[in-house]
Amino acid sequence: MTAATAGAATTASGFTAAQAAPTQWGGDPTFLIGRAVTDCTGPAGGVGFFGYGDTQQTGRGVHMRQRVRAFVIEDQSTGEHVAIVVAEILSPSNAVRQAVLSRLGRRAPGRWSQAQVVISSTHTHATPGGATHDQLHNVTTWGFHRRSFEAQVDAMVQAVLAADADKAPGHLRVSRSELTDAGVNRSSVAFQRNPVELQSALPGGIDPASVTLRFERDGRTDAVINWFATHSTSLMNTNRLISGDNKGYAQYALERMDHGVDLMSGSRPVFVAAFANANSGDITPNLNLAPGQGPTSDQFENMRIIGTRQADAVRSQLASAGDPVGSGVEARITYVDMRGYAIRPEFSGTGRTERTGWASLGTAFAAGSTEDGGGVSIFSEGLGGNPLLSTLQAWRYRVDRFDAAVQSPKVCLLSVGAMDWVQQQVPVQLIRLGKYWIAAMPGEMTAATGVLYRRAVAAATGAQEADVLVHGTCNAYTHYVTTPDEYDSQQYEGAATIYGRHSAGAFCQVLDQLGRAMVNGAPVSLGSMPPDKSWTALPSLQGEPPTDLPEFGRWFGQVIEQPTNVGPGATVRARFVGAHPNNDQRRGNTYMAVERNDAGAWVRVRDDQDFDTRFEWQDRGLGVSRVTLSWTVPQGAAGTYRFVYTGNRKTAIGTYQSVTGTSRNFTVGG
C-alpha cells in the first residue's frame, strides 16, 4: 500500500494528509556527498546593486568577496542525486538558472536535469545587479549587465562540477535549535490579521527554527547548510561595498574563524558552511525596526552580531550528534503559469475556486519597507495611504471584475506582467532527502506563508511538519508571497505579492501536487517554461570601463597616502593611484592584501575575504581612479605589516596590464 492510498485525514491547516508511514524512508544509509566553493564576485565599480531598488546605490568596492557554495548528494543504491547551490547574491534569475543548466549539460551530458539542481541565494542586498533578462529587476543597472551575469553563471557551473567531483561516502544528519534574537517581524500589522492558530505557530511573529543539514565524512562534520528566517539587510542602501551581509558573516565565522579556511589558497577547504534563506519575507535583522538600527547603530557591527548569532546557533547544534536523515533522494520540479492559475476550494480558503493573475505591483511596494529602507517618500504602506490612486483603482475594479477578484484590495501602481517585465511562469521544486522535504520556492514568502507551505507538504506526504524545510529565493525572483489576510493589509509585502491575493494557496496546491507525485513514484510535467528573453534584454547603460589614466604627474600603483603605526582596535589605511576594478573582477583572487613580516618573509594575513578589511574605489572622472585599502586591527596582532594593491588597467588600444602597489611598512603595537 502506497503512502497516497493509506487513508486520509484532515490537518489543522485544512489540507488532506496522505498518511505516509514515517518509517518508509528510515535508516542511516551511506550517501555519496561532495561540496565546493567558488568566487562569484561581480563588478565592484559603478554597477547598481540589486535589492533596495535604489538607483543611487552603485558599487564602490568590496567589503567581503561573494561566493557560491554547492553541495551534491547521491543515493548509492539508486544513483538519484541532487545539487543544492547557495549563492551570495540577492536571488537567482531565470536567465542565470537556464544558462547554468545549459552549460552543465555541455560539461556533463545527461547528468543534471531541471529537477536535480536547485539554485538559491543568501539574499544579500549588497550585490551587483543586472544578471537577469527581466527589465524590472535591471532598473538599478539601467539594463542587463553581462559581467554580473557571467560571474554568477560561471561560478555556479564550476561549483556544481567541483562538488560532484568531490563526492565521497558519508552520512547526512539534521540538527535544530531555536534562535529568537536575530530577527523581528517588520510587518506586524499584517501578521496580526492571520488566524489565531497560524499566529500561535509563530510566537512573536517570527519563525525561530534554525535547521542544519550536516555532511559527515570521515567521522566529522565536513559541511553544513543552515536554514533560518531573517533578511540579509543589516547593511543599508547607503552601503556601496559588495558584501555577504549577516548570512555571509555567519559563513565566514564557521569557515574562516572556526576552521581557518582560506578560500584563496586553491586547496580543498576543510569545512564549508552555507546559510540559506528561509521564510524571511517579513523578518528583519534590524531589531529596532529602522534601517541600520539594532542591536547597534553601526550597520557593519549589526551585520557581525546578527551573523554571529546565526553561526552560534549552528555551533551549539554541532556540539551534539544530529539525527540521520533516512534513506533516499528524490526531486521534482514544475513550472506554473501564474497568469490565471486555478486554485481549488480546499487551497483557496474561500470555499470556491480562485485564480492568480498577471503580475502587478501595488503602491505600497513603491513605499519600500520602512524598517529596512528603500522606497519613494511620496508613497505609503497600507490601504488608504495613496488616496488619488486608491480612488482610480476602485473605479477600475468596478469595471474589471476579474482583476478585482485576483488583486483587490491592492492599489495597482505597475502592471509589470502586462509589460513583460517580470517572470510569470515560475518554478516550484520539491526535494526529498530521507524523511526530510525541502520546498524550494521562488521569491520571498512571509513567516506565516512558510508555515502554510510546510503544512501543505506534510499533508501531501505524511511527513512531520517540522521535517519540511522551506527554502526561499530559489530558481527565480518573483517578489513576495503573503497569506490572504496579510495581503489585505497591503503593507510592502502584500503590495509586492505580484500574482494576487491567492498566491499562497496556488503555491500550496502545487506543493501538494509534487508531494503526492513523489510518494506515488509518479512523474510530473515540467510545465510551461518561461520564454527566452535574452534577445530583448537591453545592455546596461552603465557599460564597460573606460581607458584608465593615472592622475597628472603620478603613476599607476603609486602610494598617495601611506599607512601609520597603530594599535589594536584602530583602522589603518593606504591610498593608491589605481585602475577601474571592473577590468578584472579578480575572482578567486584579491584586490588587496595585508602582509605581515614573518622572519623576513612577507605572509598574506588579510585580503578581500575578511570582515575587517575594505577595498574602496573612487572614480575621479576621465578614467582616473583612486583606491583605498583599510584594515581594522584586531587584538593580538602585534607586528610589522604592509598593504599590497593589485588590479588591471585598460590601455588605449583595449589591452590590459597588471597594476601593483605596495605601501611602506607599518607597525601594530601590542
mmCIF file of C-alpha atoms in Angstrom, residues 2 19 27 29 61 67 84-85 102 148 186 240 281 299 304 348 357 384 393 424 426 429 486 488 509 542 545 613:
data_model
loop_
_atom_site.group_PDB
_atom_site.id
_atom_site.type_symbol
_atom_site.label_atom_id
_atom_site.label_comp_id
_atom_site.label_asym_id
_atom_site.label_seq_id
_atom_site.Cartn_x
_atom_site.Cartn_y
_atom_site.Cartn_z
ATOM 1 C CA THR A 2 1.480 3.339 -1.039
ATOM 2 C CA GLN A 19 -0.806 9.367 5.666
ATOM 3 C CA GLY A 27 17.606 4.117 8.273
ATOM 4 C CA PRO A 29 22.491 4.877 4.736
ATOM 5 C CA GLY A 61 34.454 48.473 -3.876
ATOM 6 C CA ARG A 67 30.887 33.020 -3.089
ATOM 7 C CA ILE A 84 21.944 22.374 -3.853
ATOM 8 C CA VAL A 85 23.539 25.704 -4.764
ATOM 9 C CA SER A 102 22.671 24.598 -20.351
ATOM 10 C CA SER A 148 27.295 40.343 -13.285
ATOM 11 C CA ARG A 186 8.703 44.119 10.330
ATOM 12 C CA ARG A 240 28.348 50.821 -1.601
ATOM 13 C CA GLY A 281 9.875 37.802 3.824
ATOM 14 C CA GLN A 299 25.370 48.715 10.161
ATOM 15 C CA ARG A 304 28.608 40.911 12.533
ATOM 16 C CA SER A 348 -8.131 28.881 -1.789
ATOM 17 C CA GLY A 357 -3.410 36.821 -12.264
ATOM 18 C CA GLY A 384 -5.648 54.421 2.043
ATOM 19 C CA GLN A 393 -8.249 51.741 -8.616
ATOM 20 C CA GLN A 424 5.258 34.745 -14.772
ATOM 21 C CA VAL A 426 7.563 30.163 -12.201
ATOM 22 C CA GLN A 429 10.659 22.397 -6.699
ATOM 23 C CA GLU A 486 -1.694 39.698 5.319
ATOM 24 C CA ASP A 488 -5.486 42.550 2.699
ATOM 25 C CA GLN A 509 -1.665 23.455 -4.327
ATOM 26 C CA GLN A 542 26.426 51.622 -17.097
ATOM 27 C CA PRO A 545 35.083 50.719 -18.031
ATOM 28 C CA THR A 613 39.193 44.878 5.586
#
